[in-house]
Amino acid sequence: MDKYMMIRGIFEDNSDSVQADAMSKYMRGKFKYYGIPTPLRRKLYKSFLKEERKKGVVDWDFIDKCYEDDHREFQYCAYDYLLALNSSLTYDDLLKILELIRSKQWWDTIDFLDKAAGNIGLRDSRANTVMLEWSQDSNIWVRRAAIGHQLGRKEKTDTQLLEKILVNNFGSDEFFINKAIGWALRDYSKTDPGWVRDFIAEYGAEMDKLSVNEASKYI
């Protein structure tokens, strides 16, 4: 059976109209939902992802179909699929991830897709140049993906790259950009609070107050 049709059948069998309405309202009515909470959703396709991981080949046709579907659970499924196939993603896949970032944009998928891009960067330094390009894109969600792509890297964080990307986004009046700047710094402060303090000391006057407040949470 076609992978997409199989997953759709599973989602339809587990749909909840009450939860679907609540989830849609939470996302400001931007997307339709089946009403399947995250823990259950991931449980439903856990075995499917396990088998796909064994194949070691990224099925972009399946991912594209997930993004064509109006139900938001399919975009979440696409992310979980990319995470499961992380080791099979290559530098060339960044362009395809960018296409996903530009599609059906909102914080919930962007903050997943940036990790997929970041995982590629850990294996291929050519991705750093791409992230710098993304950080200056006219689309705020592409820039947000660049800002957040190193989240969770801890000691593997490329601080020179992080600094350049953040500086590229100073002066923005976009909430989702300024929040992301603060989150990126707050996350790294758990690993190297001194670096973050020095960053704020040098650039604090150029940063939005929201960014400074978020960055300073743990230092």
mmCIF file of N, CA and C in Angstrom, residues 85-162:
data_model
loop_
_atom_site.group_PDB
_atom_site.id
_atom_site.type_symbol
_atom_site.label_atom_id
_atom_site.label_comp_id
_atom_site.label_asym_id
_atom_site.label_seq_id
_atom_site.Cartn_x
_atom_site.Cartn_y
_atom_site.Cartn_z
ATOM 1 N N LEU A 85 15.230 9.364 9.707
ATOM 2 C CA LEU A 85 16.175 9.130 8.610
ATOM 3 C C LEU A 85 17.337 10.112 8.658
ATOM 4 N N ASN A 86 17.573 10.689 9.819
ATOM 5 C CA ASN A 86 18.599 11.719 9.975
ATOM 6 C C ASN A 86 19.936 11.352 9.350
ATOM 7 N N SER A 87 20.412 10.151 9.627
ATOM 8 C CA SER A 87 21.732 9.742 9.143
ATOM 9 C C SER A 87 21.802 9.606 7.628
ATOM 10 N N SER A 88 20.646 9.561 6.988
ATOM 11 C CA SER A 88 20.614 9.413 5.528
ATOM 12 C C SER A 88 20.485 10.754 4.808
ATOM 13 N N LEU A 89 20.278 11.830 5.561
ATOM 14 C CA LEU A 89 20.165 13.155 4.956
ATOM 15 C C LEU A 89 21.540 13.676 4.566
ATOM 16 N N THR A 90 21.614 14.369 3.434
ATOM 17 C CA THR A 90 22.882 14.900 2.942
ATOM 18 C C THR A 90 22.772 16.398 2.666
ATOM 19 N N TYR A 91 23.889 16.979 2.349
ATOM 20 C CA TYR A 91 23.946 18.410 2.025
ATOM 21 C C TYR A 91 22.936 18.777 0.943
ATOM 22 N N ASP A 92 22.786 17.929 -0.049
ATOM 23 C CA ASP A 92 21.859 18.210 -1.152
ATOM 24 C C ASP A 92 20.407 18.273 -0.695
ATOM 25 N N ASP A 93 20.112 17.683 0.455
ATOM 26 C CA ASP A 93 18.744 17.696 0.960
ATOM 27 C C ASP A 93 18.362 19.034 1.585
ATOM 28 N N LEU A 94 19.337 19.900 1.817
ATOM 29 C CA LEU A 94 19.036 21.202 2.408
ATOM 30 C C LEU A 94 18.069 22.005 1.541
ATOM 31 N N LEU A 95 18.225 21.905 0.247
ATOM 32 C CA LEU A 95 17.336 22.631 -0.657
ATOM 33 C C LEU A 95 15.903 22.130 -0.507
ATOM 34 N N LYS A 96 15.744 20.838 -0.323
ATOM 35 C CA LYS A 96 14.407 20.269 -0.156
ATOM 36 C C LYS A 96 13.816 20.661 1.199
ATOM 37 N N ILE A 97 14.672 20.696 2.204
ATOM 38 C CA ILE A 97 14.204 21.144 3.522
ATOM 39 C C ILE A 97 13.782 22.607 3.456
ATOM 40 N N LEU A 98 14.512 23.393 2.697
ATOM 41 C CA LEU A 98 14.146 24.803 2.519
ATOM 42 C C LEU A 98 12.762 24.932 1.886
ATOM 43 N N GLU A 99 12.472 24.084 0.936
ATOM 44 C CA GLU A 99 11.152 24.102 0.300
ATOM 45 C C GLU A 99 10.054 23.805 1.322
ATOM 46 N N LEU A 100 10.341 22.897 2.250
ATOM 47 C CA LEU A 100 9.369 22.599 3.300
ATOM 48 C C LEU A 100 9.207 23.791 4.237
ATOM 49 N N ILE A 101 10.317 24.441 4.558
ATOM 50 C CA ILE A 101 10.274 25.608 5.436
ATOM 51 C C ILE A 101 9.408 26.708 4.835
ATOM 52 N N ARG A 102 9.455 26.837 3.525
ATOM 53 C CA ARG A 102 8.678 27.881 2.844
ATOM 54 C C ARG A 102 7.203 27.484 2.653
ATOM 55 N N SER A 103 6.862 26.269 3.033
ATOM 56 C CA SER A 103 5.503 25.769 2.823
ATOM 57 C C SER A 103 4.741 25.672 4.144
ATOM 58 N N LYS A 104 3.516 26.167 4.169
ATOM 59 C CA LYS A 104 2.644 26.066 5.346
ATOM 60 C C LYS A 104 3.384 26.501 6.608
ATOM 61 N N GLN A 105 3.908 27.701 6.561
ATOM 62 C CA GLN A 105 4.820 28.189 7.593
ATOM 63 C C GLN A 105 4.122 28.604 8.885
ATOM 64 N N TRP A 106 4.655 28.140 9.961
ATOM 65 C CA TRP A 106 4.312 28.607 11.293
ATOM 66 C C TRP A 106 5.354 28.047 12.232
ATOM 67 N N TRP A 107 5.425 28.552 13.449
ATOM 68 C CA TRP A 107 6.521 28.198 14.345
ATOM 69 C C TRP A 107 6.618 26.699 14.637
ATOM 70 N N ASP A 108 5.478 25.997 14.636
ATOM 71 C CA ASP A 108 5.493 24.600 15.060
ATOM 72 C C ASP A 108 6.306 23.705 14.133
ATOM 73 N N THR A 109 6.235 23.948 12.819
ATOM 74 C CA THR A 109 7.030 23.134 11.901
ATOM 75 C C THR A 109 8.431 23.696 11.710
ATOM 76 N N ILE A 110 8.569 25.009 11.741
ATOM 77 C CA ILE A 110 9.891 25.619 11.565
ATOM 78 C C ILE A 110 10.837 25.154 12.658
ATOM 79 N N ASP A 111 10.336 25.091 13.880
ATOM 80 C CA ASP A 111 11.181 24.700 15.004
ATOM 81 C C ASP A 111 11.490 23.212 15.023
ATOM 82 N N PHE A 112 10.905 22.455 14.093
ATOM 83 C CA PHE A 112 11.285 21.061 13.876
ATOM 84 C C PHE A 112 12.274 20.972 12.710
ATOM 85 N N LEU A 113 11.955 21.657 11.645
ATOM 86 C CA LEU A 113 12.764 21.564 10.430
ATOM 87 C C LEU A 113 14.155 22.145 10.616
ATOM 88 N N ASP A 114 14.296 23.129 11.501
ATOM 89 C CA ASP A 114 15.631 23.689 11.728
ATOM 90 C C ASP A 114 16.577 22.627 12.293
ATOM 91 N N LYS A 115 16.023 21.688 13.063
ATOM 92 C CA LYS A 115 16.859 20.609 13.602
ATOM 93 C C LYS A 115 17.317 19.666 12.503
ATOM 94 N N ALA A 116 16.431 19.406 11.546
ATOM 95 C CA ALA A 116 16.806 18.547 10.419
ATOM 96 C C ALA A 116 17.962 19.169 9.652
ATOM 97 N N ALA A 117 17.882 20.487 9.443
ATOM 98 C CA ALA A 117 18.970 21.191 8.761
ATOM 99 C C ALA A 117 20.229 21.180 9.616
ATOM 100 N N GLY A 118 20.054 21.378 10.908
ATOM 101 C CA GLY A 118 21.200 21.395 11.811
ATOM 102 C C GLY A 118 21.925 20.074 11.865
ATOM 103 N N ASN A 119 21.194 18.972 11.791
ATOM 104 C CA ASN A 119 21.822 17.656 11.802
ATOM 105 C C ASN A 119 22.728 17.455 10.597
ATOM 106 N N ILE A 120 22.313 17.998 9.462
ATOM 107 C CA ILE A 120 23.153 17.916 8.265
ATOM 108 C C ILE A 120 24.433 18.720 8.477
ATOM 109 N N GLY A 121 24.287 19.887 9.102
ATOM 110 C CA GLY A 121 25.444 20.747 9.351
ATOM 111 C C GLY A 121 26.491 20.112 10.243
ATOM 112 N N LEU A 122 26.071 19.226 11.111
ATOM 113 C CA LEU A 122 27.029 18.547 11.985
ATOM 114 C C LEU A 122 27.930 17.601 11.205
ATOM 115 N N ARG A 123 27.453 17.160 10.050
ATOM 116 C CA ARG A 123 28.213 16.210 9.240
ATOM 117 C C ARG A 123 28.895 16.851 8.036
ATOM 118 N N ASP A 124 28.414 18.009 7.629
ATOM 119 C CA ASP A 124 28.938 18.640 6.415
ATOM 120 C C ASP A 124 29.042 20.142 6.641
ATOM 121 N N SER A 125 30.263 20.642 6.767
ATOM 122 C CA SER A 125 30.485 22.053 7.076
ATOM 123 C C SER A 125 30.019 22.992 5.971
ATOM 124 N N ARG A 126 29.767 22.472 4.786
ATOM 125 C CA ARG A 126 29.254 23.324 3.707
ATOM 126 C C ARG A 126 27.895 23.912 4.074
ATOM 127 N N ALA A 127 27.216 23.261 4.984
ATOM 128 C CA ALA A 127 25.895 23.746 5.408
ATOM 129 C C ALA A 127 26.005 25.083 6.130
ATOM 130 N N ASN A 128 27.172 25.385 6.696
ATOM 131 C CA ASN A 128 27.341 26.655 7.411
ATOM 132 C C ASN A 128 27.098 27.847 6.491
ATOM 133 N N THR A 129 27.613 27.765 5.286
ATOM 134 C CA THR A 129 27.412 28.846 4.315
ATOM 135 C C THR A 129 25.934 28.992 3.975
ATOM 136 N N VAL A 130 25.254 27.868 3.862
ATOM 137 C CA VAL A 130 23.815 27.885 3.566
ATOM 138 C C VAL A 130 23.052 28.539 4.718
ATOM 139 N N MET A 131 23.434 28.218 5.950
ATOM 140 C CA MET A 131 22.757 28.808 7.106
ATOM 141 C C MET A 131 22.956 30.317 7.157
ATOM 142 N N LEU A 132 24.134 30.772 6.781
ATOM 143 C CA LEU A 132 24.371 32.216 6.724
ATOM 144 C C LEU A 132 23.476 32.868 5.678
ATOM 145 N N GLU A 133 23.298 32.182 4.561
ATOM 146 C CA GLU A 133 22.404 32.700 3.516
ATOM 147 C C GLU A 133 20.965 32.740 4.025
ATOM 148 N N TRP A 134 20.567 31.669 4.699
ATOM 149 C CA TRP A 134 19.204 31.630 5.245
ATOM 150 C C TRP A 134 19.002 32.761 6.246
ATOM 151 N N SER A 135 20.026 33.080 7.007
ATOM 152 C CA SER A 135 19.889 34.089 8.056
ATOM 153 C C SER A 135 19.644 35.488 7.513
ATOM 154 N N GLN A 136 19.816 35.655 6.202
ATOM 155 C CA GLN A 136 19.579 36.956 5.576
ATOM 156 C C GLN A 136 18.439 36.899 4.561
ATOM 157 N N ASP A 137 17.684 35.826 4.606
ATOM 158 C CA ASP A 137 16.575 35.659 3.677
ATOM 159 C C ASP A 137 15.468 36.673 3.984
ATOM 160 N N SER A 138 14.688 37.014 2.972
ATOM 161 C CA SER A 138 13.601 37.971 3.174
ATOM 162 C C SER A 138 12.443 37.366 3.965
ATOM 163 N N ASN A 139 12.381 36.042 4.033
ATOM 164 C CA ASN A 139 11.312 35.350 4.736
ATOM 165 C C ASN A 139 11.703 35.127 6.202
ATOM 166 N N ILE A 140 10.869 35.578 7.119
ATOM 167 C CA ILE A 140 11.239 35.492 8.538
ATOM 168 C C ILE A 140 11.364 34.057 9.024
ATOM 169 N N TRP A 141 10.613 33.143 8.419
ATOM 170 C CA TRP A 141 10.664 31.763 8.892
ATOM 171 C C TRP A 141 11.941 31.057 8.442
ATOM 172 N N VAL A 142 12.454 31.432 7.297
ATOM 173 C CA VAL A 142 13.743 30.900 6.856
ATOM 174 C C VAL A 142 14.834 31.420 7.790
ATOM 175 N N ARG A 143 14.740 32.701 8.141
ATOM 176 C CA ARG A 143 15.722 33.273 9.071
ATOM 177 C C ARG A 143 15.616 32.617 10.446
ATOM 178 N N ARG A 144 14.405 32.363 10.883
ATOM 179 C CA ARG A 144 14.228 31.716 12.186
ATOM 180 C C ARG A 144 14.845 30.317 12.182
ATOM 181 N N ALA A 145 14.709 29.600 11.079
ATOM 182 C CA ALA A 145 15.310 28.270 10.977
ATOM 183 C C ALA A 145 16.829 28.345 11.099
ATOM 184 N N ALA A 146 17.418 29.365 10.481
ATOM 185 C CA ALA A 146 18.870 29.543 10.575
ATOM 186 C C ALA A 146 19.280 29.846 12.012
ATOM 187 N N ILE A 147 18.520 30.715 12.659
ATOM 188 C CA ILE A 147 18.833 31.096 14.036
ATOM 189 C C ILE A 147 18.798 29.884 14.962
ATOM 190 N N GLY A 148 17.819 29.009 14.756
ATOM 191 C CA GLY A 148 17.639 27.894 15.680
ATOM 192 C C GLY A 148 18.292 26.588 15.289
ATOM 193 N N HIS A 149 19.025 26.577 14.177
ATOM 194 C CA HIS A 149 19.500 25.275 13.684
ATOM 195 C C HIS A 149 20.564 24.623 14.564
ATOM 196 N N GLN A 150 21.177 25.394 15.490
ATOM 197 C CA GLN A 150 22.171 24.796 16.370
ATOM 198 C C GLN A 150 21.638 24.499 17.772
ATOM 199 N N LEU A 151 20.364 24.676 17.984
ATOM 200 C CA LEU A 151 19.793 24.398 19.299
ATOM 201 C C LEU A 151 20.097 22.955 19.727
ATOM 202 N N GLY A 152 20.546 22.818 20.959
ATOM 203 C CA GLY A 152 20.818 21.487 21.504
ATOM 204 C C GLY A 152 22.187 20.923 21.179
ATOM 205 N N ARG A 153 23.008 21.687 20.472
ATOM 206 C CA ARG A 153 24.334 21.166 20.111
ATOM 207 C C ARG A 153 25.324 21.196 21.275
ATOM 208 N N LYS A 154 25.052 22.010 22.263
ATOM 209 C CA LYS A 154 25.926 22.130 23.434
ATOM 210 C C LYS A 154 27.361 22.465 23.023
ATOM 211 N N GLU A 155 28.311 21.603 23.411
ATOM 212 C CA GLU A 155 29.725 21.902 23.147
ATOM 213 C C GLU A 155 30.082 21.826 21.664
ATOM 214 N N LYS A 156 29.191 21.300 20.847
ATOM 215 C CA LYS A 156 29.442 21.235 19.409
ATOM 216 C C LYS A 156 28.983 22.499 18.682
ATOM 217 N N THR A 157 28.466 23.457 19.427
ATOM 218 C CA THR A 157 27.996 24.706 18.825
ATOM 219 C C THR A 157 29.146 25.461 18.179
ATOM 220 N N ASP A 158 28.932 25.909 16.968
ATOM 221 C CA ASP A 158 29.893 26.756 16.265
ATOM 222 C C ASP A 158 29.549 28.197 16.653
ATOM 223 N N THR A 159 30.265 28.714 17.635
ATOM 224 C CA THR A 159 29.916 30.035 18.166
ATOM 225 C C THR A 159 30.183 31.166 17.174
ATOM 226 N N GLN A 160 31.172 31.008 16.322
ATOM 227 C CA GLN A 160 31.422 32.045 15.313
ATOM 228 C C GLN A 160 30.245 32.122 14.346
ATOM 229 N N LEU A 161 29.741 30.968 13.949
ATOM 230 C CA LEU A 161 28.582 30.925 13.064
ATOM 231 C C LEU A 161 27.348 31.476 13.771
ATOM 232 N N LEU A 162 27.170 31.078 15.020
ATOM 233 C CA LEU A 162 26.023 31.553 15.791
ATOM 234 C C LEU A 162 26.039 33.072 15.893
#
